[in-house]
Coordinates of C-alpha atoms and ligand atoms in Angstrom, one line a residue:
X421 CA 75.6 85.2 96.6
X422 CA 76.5 82.3 99.0
X423 CA 78.4 80.5 96.6
X424 CA 81.6 82.4 96.8
X425 CA 84.5 81.3 98.1
X426 CA 85.1 82.4 101.6
X427 CA 88.2 84.7 101.2
X428 CA 89.2 84.0 105.2
X429 CA 90.2 80.3 104.5
X430 CA 93.6 78.0 105.3
X431 CA 94.9 78.2 101.9
X432 CA 97.7 80.4 101.2
X433 CA 96.2 80.2 97.4
X434 CA 93.1 82.0 98.4
X435 CA 92.2 85.7 99.6
X436 CA 94.2 88.0 101.8
X437 CA 96.4 89.0 104.7
X438 CA 95.5 92.5 103.6
X439 CA 92.8 94.1 104.8
X440 CA 92.1 96.5 102.2
X441 CA 92.6 93.8 99.2
X442 CA 90.3 91.3 100.7
X443 CA 87.5 94.6 101.2
X444 CA 87.4 95.8 97.5
X445 CA 87.2 92.2 96.3
X446 CA 84.3 91.6 98.5
X447 CA 82.6 95.2 97.1
X448 CA 83.3 93.6 94.2
X449 CA 81.4 90.5 94.3
X450 CA 79.0 92.2 95.4
X451 CA 78.2 94.1 92.3
X452 CA 79.3 91.7 90.3
X453 CA 77.4 88.3 91.4
X454 CA 80.2 85.5 90.5
X455 CA 79.4 82.2 91.1
X456 CA 82.3 81.6 92.6
X457 CA 85.9 83.5 92.8
X458 CA 88.7 82.3 92.8
X459 CA 92.9 83.8 93.4
X460 CA 95.2 83.1 91.4
X461 CA 98.5 82.0 92.6
X462 CA 100.7 81.6 88.8
X463 CA 101.3 77.6 89.0
X464 CA 101.2 75.6 86.6
X465 CA 98.9 73.6 87.4
X466 CA 96.4 76.7 88.1
X467 CA 97.5 77.8 84.1
X468 CA 97.1 73.8 82.6
X469 CA 92.9 73.5 84.3
X470 CA 92.7 77.5 82.6
X471 CA 93.5 76.0 79.4
X472 CA 91.4 72.7 79.5
X473 CA 88.8 74.8 81.2
X474 CA 89.0 77.4 78.0
X475 CA 90.0 74.5 75.4
X476 CA 85.9 72.3 77.1
X477 CA 84.2 75.3 76.2
X478 CA 85.9 76.6 72.7
X479 CA 87.0 79.4 74.2
X480 CA 90.7 78.2 73.1
X481 CA 91.4 75.1 70.5
X482 CA 95.2 73.0 70.5
X483 CA 97.1 73.8 67.9
X484 CA 99.5 71.5 65.0
X485 CA 100.9 69.7 68.6
X486 CA 104.1 68.1 66.4
X487 CA 105.0 71.7 64.6
X488 CA 103.6 74.3 67.9
X489 CA 103.7 72.4 71.3
X490 CA 101.4 73.8 73.6
X491 CA 100.6 76.2 71.3
X492 CA 96.6 76.9 71.6
X493 CA 94.2 79.9 69.2
X494 CA 91.9 81.9 70.8
X495 CA 89.0 83.5 68.1
X496 CA 87.7 86.9 69.4
X497 CA 84.4 88.2 68.9
X498 CA 84.3 90.0 65.0
X499 CA 83.6 93.4 66.6
X500 CA 86.8 93.0 69.6
X501 CA 90.0 92.8 67.4
X502 CA 91.3 96.7 68.8
X503 CA 91.0 98.4 70.8
X504 CA 89.6 101.9 71.5
X505 CA 90.3 104.4 72.0
X506 CA 87.0 106.1 71.7
X507 CA 86.0 104.7 74.3
X508 CA 89.1 104.8 77.1
X509 CA 88.4 107.5 79.1
X510 CA 91.1 109.7 81.6
X511 CA 89.0 110.1 84.4
X512 CA 90.8 112.6 86.5
X513 CA 88.7 115.5 89.4
X514 CA 90.0 118.3 86.9
X515 CA 88.7 117.7 83.3
X516 CA 92.1 120.1 82.6
X517 CA 94.6 117.0 84.1
X518 CA 93.3 115.2 81.8
X519 CA 94.1 116.6 78.8
X520 CA 93.1 117.7 75.4
X521 CA 94.5 114.8 74.0
X522 CA 92.5 112.4 76.1
X523 CA 88.2 111.6 75.9
X524 CA 87.5 112.9 79.7
X525 CA 84.6 111.8 82.2
X526 CA 84.3 113.4 85.6
X527 CA 84.7 110.8 87.9
X528 CA 81.5 110.2 89.7
X529 CA 79.7 110.1 86.3
X530 CA 82.3 107.6 84.9
X531 CA 81.7 105.7 87.9
X532 CA 78.5 105.4 87.9
X533 CA 78.5 104.2 83.7
X534 CA 80.8 102.2 84.2
X535 CA 78.8 100.2 87.9
X536 CA 75.0 100.1 86.3
X537 CA 77.5 98.0 83.8
X538 CA 79.1 95.7 86.2
X539 CA 75.7 95.3 87.9
X540 CA 75.5 91.5 88.1
X541 CA 77.5 91.1 85.5
X542 CA 79.3 88.1 86.5
X543 CA 76.1 86.0 87.2
X544 CA 77.2 82.6 86.6
X545 CA 80.9 83.0 85.7
X546 CA 84.1 83.1 88.3
X547 CA 85.6 86.0 88.8
X548 CA 89.3 85.1 88.8
X549 CA 91.4 87.9 91.4
X550 CA 95.2 88.0 89.3
X551 CA 97.7 89.5 91.6
X552 CA 100.2 90.6 88.4
X553 CA 103.7 92.4 89.4
X554 CA 105.2 94.8 86.5
X555 CA 108.6 94.4 86.6
X556 CA 110.9 92.7 87.6
X557 CA 109.8 91.4 91.1
X558 CA 112.2 92.6 93.6
X559 CA 113.1 95.7 91.4
X560 CA 112.5 99.3 93.0
X561 CA 111.7 100.2 89.6
X562 CA 108.5 98.0 89.7
X563 CA 105.1 98.1 90.9
X564 CA 101.8 96.1 91.5
X565 CA 98.7 95.4 90.4
X566 CA 95.5 92.8 90.7
X567 CA 92.8 92.5 87.7
X568 CA 89.9 91.1 88.8
X569 CA 88.6 90.1 85.4
X570 CA 85.7 87.1 84.8
X571 CA 87.5 86.2 81.6
X572 CA 89.7 83.0 81.7
X573 CA 91.7 84.5 78.3
X574 CA 92.5 87.1 80.3
X575 CA 93.8 85.0 83.6
X576 CA 96.4 83.1 81.2
X577 CA 97.3 86.0 79.0
X578 CA 98.5 87.9 82.2
X579 CA 100.5 85.4 83.2
X580 CA 103.4 84.9 80.5
X581 CA 102.9 88.7 80.4
X582 CA 103.6 89.9 83.8
X583 CA 104.9 88.5 87.0
X584 CA 101.2 87.0 88.0
X585 CA 100.5 85.2 91.3
X586 CA 101.5 83.7 95.0
X587 CA 104.6 86.7 94.5
X588 CA 103.1 89.5 93.5
X589 CA 101.1 88.9 96.1
X590 CA 103.2 88.3 98.6
X591 CA 105.3 91.7 97.2
X592 CA 101.4 93.4 97.0
X593 CA 100.7 92.5 100.3
X594 CA 104.6 93.3 102.3
X595 CA 104.3 96.5 100.1
X596 CA 100.6 97.2 102.1
X597 CA 101.5 96.3 105.3
X598 CA 104.0 98.9 105.8
X599 CA 102.1 101.3 104.8
X600 CA 98.9 100.8 107.1
X601 CA 95.6 100.8 106.1
X602 CA 95.7 103.0 103.3
X603 CA 95.5 100.8 99.7
X604 CA 97.5 102.4 97.0
X605 CA 100.1 100.8 97.0
X606 CA 98.9 99.1 94.7
X607 CA 96.6 99.4 91.0
X608 CA 93.1 98.5 91.0
X609 CA 91.5 97.0 87.5
X610 CA 87.9 95.8 87.6
X611 CA 87.5 94.0 84.4
X612 CA 84.6 91.8 82.6
X613 CA 83.5 90.8 79.1
X614 CA 80.8 91.6 79.6
X615 CA 78.4 90.6 76.7
X616 CA 81.0 91.9 74.3
X617 CA 78.6 94.8 72.8
X618 CA 80.5 97.4 71.2
X619 CA 77.3 99.8 72.0
X620 CA 78.4 98.7 75.9
X621 CA 81.5 98.7 76.3
X622 CA 84.2 101.5 77.9
X623 CA 88.3 101.8 79.6
X624 CA 88.0 103.8 82.0
X625 CA 91.3 105.1 84.2
X626 CA 90.8 107.0 87.9
X627 CA 94.4 107.4 88.2
X628 CA 94.1 109.9 91.0
X629 CA 92.4 106.5 92.5
X630 CA 95.1 104.6 91.0
X631 CA 92.0 102.7 89.5
X632 CA 91.0 101.3 86.3
X633 CA 87.2 99.6 84.8
X634 CA 87.4 98.0 81.9
X635 CA 83.8 96.5 81.1
X636 CA 82.8 95.2 77.5
X637 CA 86.2 93.6 74.8
X638 CA 88.3 90.5 76.0
X639 CA 91.1 92.3 73.4
X640 CA 94.7 92.7 74.7
X641 CA 94.9 96.3 75.1
X642 CA 91.8 97.1 76.7
X643 CA 91.9 93.9 78.7
X644 CA 95.4 93.1 80.0
X645 CA 94.6 95.6 82.8
X646 CA 98.6 95.4 83.4
X647 CA 100.3 96.9 79.6
X648 CA 98.4 99.7 78.5
X649 CA 95.9 100.8 81.4
X650 CA 98.6 99.5 84.4
X651 CA 102.0 100.3 82.2
X652 CA 101.0 103.6 80.2
X653 CA 98.2 105.2 81.8
X654 CA 98.2 104.6 85.2
X655 CA 102.1 104.7 85.5
X656 CA 102.7 108.0 83.2
X657 CA 100.5 109.9 85.6
X658 CA 102.4 108.2 88.9
X659 CA 105.9 108.6 87.9
X660 CA 104.6 112.4 87.0
X661 CA 104.8 112.6 90.3
X662 CA 108.2 110.4 91.4
X663 CA 109.9 111.7 89.0
X664 CA 110.3 108.9 86.3
X665 CA 109.2 108.0 82.5
X666 CA 106.6 105.5 81.7
X667 CA 107.0 104.7 77.8
X668 CA 105.8 103.2 74.7
X669 CA 109.7 101.6 73.9
X670 CA 111.1 98.7 73.3
X671 CA 114.6 98.0 74.9
X672 CA 116.9 96.6 73.3
X673 CA 121.0 96.0 73.9
X674 CA 123.6 96.4 71.5
X675 CA 127.1 94.3 71.7
X676 CA 129.8 95.4 69.5
X677 CA 132.9 93.5 68.6
X678 CA 134.8 94.7 71.7
X679 CA 132.2 93.4 73.7
X680 CA 130.5 96.6 75.0
X681 CA 126.9 97.2 75.2
X682 CA 124.7 100.3 74.6
X683 CA 120.8 99.8 75.0
X684 CA 118.7 102.3 73.7
X685 CA 115.3 102.6 74.3
X686 CA 112.5 103.9 71.4
X687 CA 109.3 105.1 70.8
X688 CA 107.5 104.0 67.7
X689 CA 103.2 103.3 67.7
X690 CA 101.7 101.0 67.3
X691 CA 102.8 98.4 65.0
X692 CA 105.4 100.7 63.3
X693 CA 108.7 98.3 64.2
X694 CA 108.8 98.0 68.9
X695 CA 108.5 94.3 68.2
X696 CA 110.8 94.2 65.4
X697 CA 113.9 96.3 66.2
X698 CA 114.2 94.5 69.4
X699 CA 114.2 90.9 67.8
X700 CA 116.9 92.1 65.3
X701 CA 119.0 89.9 63.9
X702 CA 122.5 91.9 62.8
X703 CA 122.9 91.3 58.8
X704 CA 125.4 88.6 57.8
X705 CA 129.0 91.2 57.8
X706 CA 127.8 92.4 61.3
X707 CA 127.7 88.6 62.3
X708 CA 130.7 88.1 61.3
X709 CA 132.4 90.9 62.9
X710 CA 130.7 89.6 66.0
X711 CA 128.1 92.2 66.3
X712 CA 125.1 91.4 68.9
X713 CA 121.8 92.4 69.5
X714 CA 120.0 91.9 73.0
X715 CA 115.9 92.1 74.0
X716 CA 114.9 93.8 76.6
X717 CA 111.8 94.8 76.6
X718 CA 109.2 95.3 72.9
X719 CA 106.6 97.8 74.4
X720 CA 107.1 99.5 77.1
X721 CA 109.3 101.2 79.3
X722 CA 109.8 102.0 82.8
X723 CA 113.2 104.5 83.6
X724 CA 114.8 107.0 86.8
X725 CA 117.5 108.5 86.8
X726 CA 120.3 106.4 89.0
X727 CA 122.7 108.2 91.2
X728 CA 125.2 107.9 88.4
X729 CA 123.4 110.5 86.4
X730 CA 121.8 108.0 83.5
X731 CA 118.6 106.8 83.2
X732 CA 118.5 103.3 83.7
X733 CA 115.4 101.6 82.4
X734 CA 113.2 98.3 83.0
X735 CA 110.2 96.2 80.7
X736 CA 108.0 96.1 83.4
X737 CA 106.2 93.3 81.3
X738 CA 107.4 89.4 81.1
X739 CA 106.3 88.8 77.9
X740 CA 105.5 89.8 74.2
X741 CA 101.7 90.8 72.6
X742 CA 103.0 91.1 69.6
X743 CA 101.4 91.7 65.9
X744 CA 101.7 88.3 63.7
X745 CA 101.2 90.0 60.5
X746 CA 104.3 90.3 58.3
X747 CA 106.3 88.2 61.1
X748 CA 108.7 86.4 58.7
X749 CA 112.2 84.2 58.4
X750 CA 113.2 86.9 56.6
X751 CA 111.5 89.7 58.7
X752 CA 112.3 88.1 62.2
X753 CA 113.2 84.7 63.0
X754 CA 113.9 85.2 66.1
X755 CA 109.7 86.5 66.8
X756 CA 108.9 82.6 64.8
X757 CA 111.7 80.5 67.1
X758 CA 110.6 82.9 70.3
X759 CA 106.2 81.5 68.9
X760 CA 107.2 77.8 67.9
X761 CA 105.9 77.2 71.4
X762 CA 102.9 77.6 74.4
X763 CA 101.7 80.3 73.3
X764 CA 98.3 82.1 73.0
X765 CA 97.9 83.2 68.8
X766 CA 94.3 85.1 68.2
X767 CA 92.6 86.3 65.1
X768 CA 95.2 84.1 63.3
X769 CA 94.9 82.2 59.9
X770 CA 95.3 78.1 60.2
X771 CA 96.8 75.5 57.8
X772 CA 94.8 72.4 56.2
X773 CA 97.3 71.0 58.7
X774 CA 96.5 72.8 61.8
X775 CA 99.2 75.5 61.5
X776 CA 98.7 79.2 62.5
X777 CA 99.1 81.5 59.3
X778 CA 99.1 85.0 58.8
X779 CA 99.8 87.5 55.8
X780 CA 103.2 87.5 55.0
X781 CA 104.4 84.6 56.7
X782 CA 104.9 82.6 53.7
X783 CA 103.0 81.6 50.8
X784 CA 100.8 78.7 51.3
X785 CA 97.6 79.0 51.2
X786 CA 95.6 78.5 54.6
X787 CA 92.4 76.5 55.3
X788 CA 90.6 78.6 57.6
X789 CA 90.4 82.3 58.1
X790 CA 90.4 84.4 61.4
X791 CA 86.7 84.3 62.0
X792 CA 86.7 80.1 61.2
X793 CA 85.7 80.5 58.0
X794 CA 87.4 79.0 54.5
X795 CA 89.4 80.7 52.9
X796 CA 87.7 83.2 50.9
X797 CA 90.6 86.2 49.9
X798 CA 86.9 87.8 48.3
X799 CA 86.2 88.2 53.1
X800 CA 89.6 90.2 53.1
X801 CA 92.9 88.9 54.8
X802 CA 93.1 85.6 56.4
X803 CA 95.0 87.0 59.5
X804 CA 93.1 90.0 60.6
X805 CA 95.6 92.6 60.6
X806 CA 95.6 93.2 63.9
X807 CA 96.3 89.5 65.0
X808 CA 97.9 88.8 67.7
X809 CA 100.5 86.2 69.5
X810 CA 101.1 86.1 73.2
X811 CA 104.4 84.7 74.6
X812 CA 106.7 84.3 77.8
X813 CA 109.8 86.5 76.5
X814 CA 112.4 84.1 78.0
X815 CA 111.5 82.1 74.9
X816 CA 113.4 84.7 73.0
X817 CA 116.2 83.4 71.5
X818 CA 117.8 86.7 72.5
X819 CA 116.4 87.6 75.5
X820 CA 118.7 89.7 77.3
X821 CA 121.3 88.1 80.5
X822 CA 120.2 91.9 81.6
X823 CA 117.0 92.2 81.1
X824 CA 115.4 90.9 85.3
X825 CA 118.2 93.2 86.6
X826 CA 116.1 94.8 89.7
X827 CA 118.4 97.8 88.6
X828 CA 117.6 98.3 84.8
X829 CA 120.4 99.2 82.5
X830 CA 121.5 101.9 81.8
X831 CA 120.1 103.7 78.2
X832 CA 122.3 105.4 75.4
X833 CA 119.7 106.4 73.2
X834 CA 116.4 107.1 73.0
X835 CA 115.1 106.9 69.5
X836 CA 111.5 107.7 68.3
X837 CA 110.0 107.4 65.2
X838 CA 107.1 107.5 62.7
X839 CA 105.6 105.1 59.7
X840 CA 106.1 108.8 57.6
X841 CA 105.8 107.9 53.3
X842 CA 107.5 111.2 52.3
X843 CA 109.1 114.1 54.3
X844 CA 111.3 112.5 56.6
X845 CA 114.9 111.3 56.2
X846 CA 116.3 107.7 57.5
X847 CA 117.1 109.1 60.3
X848 CA 118.7 112.3 62.4
X849 CA 119.7 113.3 66.0
X850 CA 118.7 116.3 68.2
X851 CA 121.0 118.9 69.3
X852 CA 120.3 118.3 72.7
X853 CA 117.5 117.1 75.3
X854 CA 114.8 120.1 74.6
X855 CA 115.4 119.9 71.4
X856 CA 115.2 116.3 71.8
X857 CA 111.8 116.6 73.3
X858 CA 110.4 119.0 70.7
X859 CA 111.3 115.9 68.3
X860 CA 108.9 113.3 69.9
X861 CA 106.4 115.6 70.8
X862 CA 106.3 116.0 66.7
X863 CA 106.0 113.1 65.8
X864 CA 103.3 111.8 63.3
X865 CA 102.3 108.2 62.0
X866 CA 100.2 106.7 59.1
X867 CA 97.3 105.2 61.6
X868 CA 98.0 101.7 61.5
X869 CA 95.3 98.4 62.6
X870 CA 96.2 97.7 66.5
X871 CA 93.8 100.4 66.8
X872 CA 89.6 101.0 65.9
X873 CA 89.3 103.0 62.4
X874 CA 91.2 104.3 59.4
X875 CA 94.3 103.0 58.9
X876 CA 96.9 105.0 57.1
X877 CA 96.1 108.1 57.5
X878 CA 98.8 110.6 59.2
X879 CA 98.2 111.6 62.7
X880 CA 100.1 113.6 65.7
X881 CA 101.2 111.1 68.3
X882 CA 104.2 112.7 70.2
X883 CA 106.6 109.9 71.6
X884 CA 104.2 107.4 70.2
X885 CA 101.9 108.0 73.3
X886 CA 98.9 109.9 72.0
X887 CA 96.4 106.8 72.7
X888 CA 98.3 105.8 76.3
X889 CA 99.7 109.1 77.8
X890 CA 97.3 109.9 81.2
X891 CA 97.2 112.9 81.7
X892 CA 97.7 116.9 79.9
X893 CA 100.3 116.3 77.1
X894 CA 101.7 120.0 78.2
X895 CA 102.0 118.8 81.8
X896 CA 103.8 115.9 79.8
X897 CA 106.2 117.3 77.9
X898 CA 106.9 120.4 80.9
X899 CA 108.4 116.6 82.8
X900 CA 110.3 115.6 79.7
X901 CA 112.3 118.9 79.7
X902 CA 112.4 118.2 83.6
X903 CA 115.0 115.9 83.6
X904 CA 117.5 118.1 81.7
X905 CA 119.1 119.7 85.0
X906 CA 122.7 119.7 86.7
X907 CA 124.4 116.0 87.1
X908 CA 121.9 114.3 84.4
X909 CA 124.1 112.7 81.8
X910 CA 121.0 112.3 79.8
X911 CA 120.8 109.5 76.8
X912 CA 121.2 111.5 73.0
X913 CA 117.6 112.0 71.0
X914 CA 117.6 110.4 68.0
X915 CA 114.5 110.2 65.1
X916 CA 114.5 107.0 62.5
X917 CA 112.0 106.4 59.8
X918 CA 112.1 103.2 58.4
X919 CA 108.9 103.7 55.7
X920 CA 109.7 106.6 53.4
X921 CA 108.7 105.4 49.7
X922 CA 109.4 105.6 46.1
X923 CA 106.9 107.5 43.9
X924 CA 105.4 103.5 43.5
X925 CA 105.0 103.0 45.9
X926 CA 108.0 101.1 47.5
X927 CA 109.5 101.2 51.2
X928 CA 112.7 103.0 49.8
X929 CA 115.0 101.1 53.0
X930 CA 114.8 97.6 53.3
X931 CA 114.8 97.8 57.2
X932 CA 114.4 94.4 59.8
X933 CA 118.1 93.4 60.0
X934 CA 119.3 96.2 58.3
X935 CA 118.0 99.4 60.6
X936 CA 121.4 98.0 62.8
X937 CA 123.0 99.6 60.6
X938 CA 121.7 102.9 61.9
X939 CA 121.9 102.1 65.0
X940 CA 125.5 101.7 64.3
X941 CA 125.4 105.0 63.7
X942 CA 123.7 106.1 66.4
X943 CA 126.4 104.6 68.7
X944 CA 128.8 106.1 67.1
X945 CA 127.6 109.5 67.6
X946 CA 126.8 108.5 71.0
X947 CA 130.3 107.6 71.4
X948 CA 131.3 110.8 70.0
X949 CA 132.9 108.8 66.2
X950 CA 130.2 109.4 63.9
X951 CA 130.1 112.2 61.3
X952 CA 127.8 114.0 60.6
X953 CA 125.9 117.0 58.7
X954 CA 124.6 119.9 60.4
X955 CA 120.9 120.4 59.5
X956 CA 117.9 122.9 60.4
X957 CA 117.0 119.8 61.7
X958 CA 119.7 118.1 63.7
X959 CA 122.4 115.9 62.0
X960 CA 122.1 113.4 59.6
X961 CA 124.6 111.4 58.2
X962 CA 126.7 112.2 54.9
X963 CA 125.2 109.3 52.4
X964 CA 128.8 107.8 53.3
X965 CA 129.0 107.3 57.2
X966 CA 126.4 104.7 57.1
X967 CA 127.9 101.1 56.6
X968 CA 126.5 100.6 54.1
X969 CA 128.3 96.7 53.2
X970 CA 127.0 93.2 52.1
X971 CA 123.8 95.7 50.6
X972 CA 122.9 96.0 46.3
X973 CA 123.9 99.2 46.1
X974 CA 122.1 99.7 43.3
X975 CA 118.7 98.9 45.3
X976 CA 119.2 101.8 47.8
X977 CA 119.1 105.5 47.3
X978 CA 121.0 106.5 50.1
X979 CA 120.6 110.3 48.7
X980 CA 116.6 110.1 48.4
X981 CA 116.7 108.1 52.3
X982 CA 118.7 111.5 53.6
X983 CA 117.2 114.4 51.8
X984 CA 115.6 117.8 53.3
X985 CA 113.3 119.5 52.0
X986 CA 113.0 123.0 53.2
X987 CA 109.7 124.1 51.4
X988 CA 108.2 121.3 52.5
X989 CA 109.6 121.0 56.2
X990 CA 108.3 124.1 56.5
X991 CA 104.4 123.0 55.7
X992 CA 105.3 119.8 58.3
X993 CA 106.5 122.5 61.4
X994 CA 103.7 125.4 60.7
X995 CA 101.7 122.2 61.3
X996 CA 102.3 121.3 64.4
X997 CA 102.8 124.1 65.3
X998 CA 98.9 124.5 65.3
X999 CA 99.1 121.0 66.8
X1000 CA 101.0 122.7 70.2
X1001 CA 98.5 125.7 70.7
X1002 CA 96.8 123.3 71.3
X1003 CA 97.7 122.9 74.3
X1004 CA 97.4 126.2 75.5
X1005 CA 98.4 127.7 78.8
X1006 CA 99.9 124.4 79.3
X1007 CA 102.6 124.2 76.7
X1008 CA 106.4 124.5 78.1
X1009 CA 107.5 128.0 77.1
X1010 CA 111.2 126.2 75.9
X1011 CA 109.2 124.1 73.8
X1012 CA 108.0 127.0 71.4
X1013 CA 110.9 127.9 71.9
X1014 CA 112.8 125.3 70.3
X1015 CA 110.0 125.4 67.7
X1016 CA 110.6 128.8 67.0
X1017 CA 114.0 128.8 66.6
X1018 CA 114.0 125.4 63.4
X1019 CA 111.8 127.5 62.0
X1020 CA 113.5 130.3 61.4
X1021 CA 116.5 128.4 61.1
X1022 CA 114.9 126.2 58.0
X1023 CA 113.6 129.4 56.2
X1024 CA 117.1 131.2 56.9
X1025 CA 119.3 128.2 55.3
X1026 CA 119.1 127.7 51.4
X1027 CA 116.5 124.3 50.7
Ligands
GTP1338 N1 109.4 98.0 56.4 C1 108.9 97.7 57.2 N2 108.5 97.3 58.1 C2 108.5 96.9 59.2 C3 109.8 97.2 59.7 N3 110.0 96.7 61.6 C4 108.6 96.7 61.6 N4 107.9 96.7 60.1 C5 106.4 95.7 60.2 O1 105.4 96.6 60.9 C6 104.3 95.3 61.7 C7 104.7 95.5 63.1 O2 106.4 95.6 63.7 P1 105.7 95.9 65.3 O3 107.8 95.2 64.8 O4 105.3 94.3 65.2 O5 105.4 96.4 65.6 P2 105.4 97.1 68.0 O6 105.8 98.2 67.0 O7 105.9 96.4 67.6 O8 103.4 97.4 67.7 P3 102.6 96.5 68.7 O9 102.9 96.1 69.9 O10 101.1 97.4 68.4 O11 102.9 98.6 70.1 C8 105.0 95.1 61.4 O12 104.0 94.4 59.9 C9 106.5 94.3 60.8 O13 106.2 93.6 59.3 C10 110.6 97.8 59.0 O14 112.0 97.7 59.0 N5 109.9 97.6 57.7
OAA1339 O1 97.7 97.4 73.3 C1 97.6 96.3 73.0 O2 96.5 96.5 72.4 C2 98.5 96.3 71.7 C3 99.3 97.0 71.4 O3 100.5 97.1 72.0 C4 99.5 98.4 71.0 O4 98.2 98.6 70.5 O5 100.8 99.4 71.1
MN1340 MN1 101.9 99.1 71.5

């Protein structure tokens, strides 16, 4: 411990004026025994020094400087490539507050278990103190945290993904000073790579203490604590107490030819199309007619009712931690432009001239796979299916000029969606808020590579928050319902499915850019212009209500995409009823009643 740099230094980049923060850092240092402590100021010089250190020790290697200036490759431990839901815990005092949707451990037991792992784990390493702000630094909706980590890779990623460093520390100090000695103005996140042993790995949340402890993984969702741990699990808990919403949603602005912009927030489960929809480039006909799409956020949305009764949203993040596979000049040219420089790539393959490569990018054959082995198809995909890029949102050509507005952007529509090969039509509209909450609660989707475990299995994922809601889903649904009150001007709620397949397993809908056609109908409904057909599950467009100009009509089976099989829906809703029963007494009665109403409608309408 004697090598630790003094905390109360005259250097403003080191230590804090906030006693509670210094005390916590000292406690953590006493437990983890780092060789030195570094307070991050978020400067370019600091970032460059971190990159140099990681290049020297092999954590990062430079990619082709001509084609990808200042881009880096990180190869993770092969056993550390995704979120680990079975090792992720919400540790509330009352078990029931975490709900059946979370793994739970009593706080005292959880602290004891994970602190035993933290003991002495930073010997010989540097402890980085990373102050960060989730949301624009001057936004009343933004919230701050401090992550302590021994991973320079995490520090570098946090600098891209959050507003990290001196400005965040200043805000933390200001808010702390205003609250006196109380420490609960910022979230305390403690992280160590540990031994990267899957048997010694936990991601633990203590919402009542605004604290996170994560041990044994360097992967994004497990280790960049501002993201899922803070901005979703802890923030959802705070949001419930304070009357706002913290959601797993993209935010996108759609500007029509008249120059009016509607903002849409959309919740799709992990690796189900949020980044792609947020960065959509309009199809040619729409571009010619002067439609524009503006990216506000691609993963997380915090929203709260404004004085005008509308919901106002910010993206708490400052960067994108996006799925690489499938990103191509055809599917998402905007993402390709965004990641052409100053990007960290994790677990992608490389070509023989050291360019990053992944399945779906183009038809080149990579030289090395994500583990650095000569590429051999017998070893599986060249890039890990959950390989990712980390990049500043500012590099996105369509980054919205309003993305940093402190008050956020007003939301016109909320869209839920999943990956469903059958049953679920391309789009439908909920009748009202309560029905919309039920539609969100009923979401189900095929599992993806974003979490460890089997992929392609349909599971319930209410509001795409199954892995991320920091409290009991019954309470969460009640919280959603509570927004419907006098004076509220709530967004309309919709459900989409880009992933319906034909009998041969081919996607029925072209997706990507063409999804704007569906968003146009959604906006038309919001404005009261677009037509639709009432059905028991909600309002669907008729085949003539969607604009298909410029598409090869013979290739698109819109009847099939919009078809409803009442018998199959009755079965679906029965399965959903069983799921709802699992939430017990905390399930709001309005939701069960809404469910019964729709089931009855389905049974009484003809198939
Ligand atoms: N068929 C089809 N595939 C899509 C569409 N949109 C996205 N995808 C694919 O879905 C995968 C994941 O998409 P992303 O947009 O990165 O997912 P995300 O929801 O942002 O994921 P997380 O970052 O894990 O939360 C990629 O391989 C995409 O190519 C679509 O409209 N149609
Ligand atoms: O959490 C992560 O690492 C990436 C992500 O957005 C998700 O899985 O939904
Ligand atoms: Mn996500």
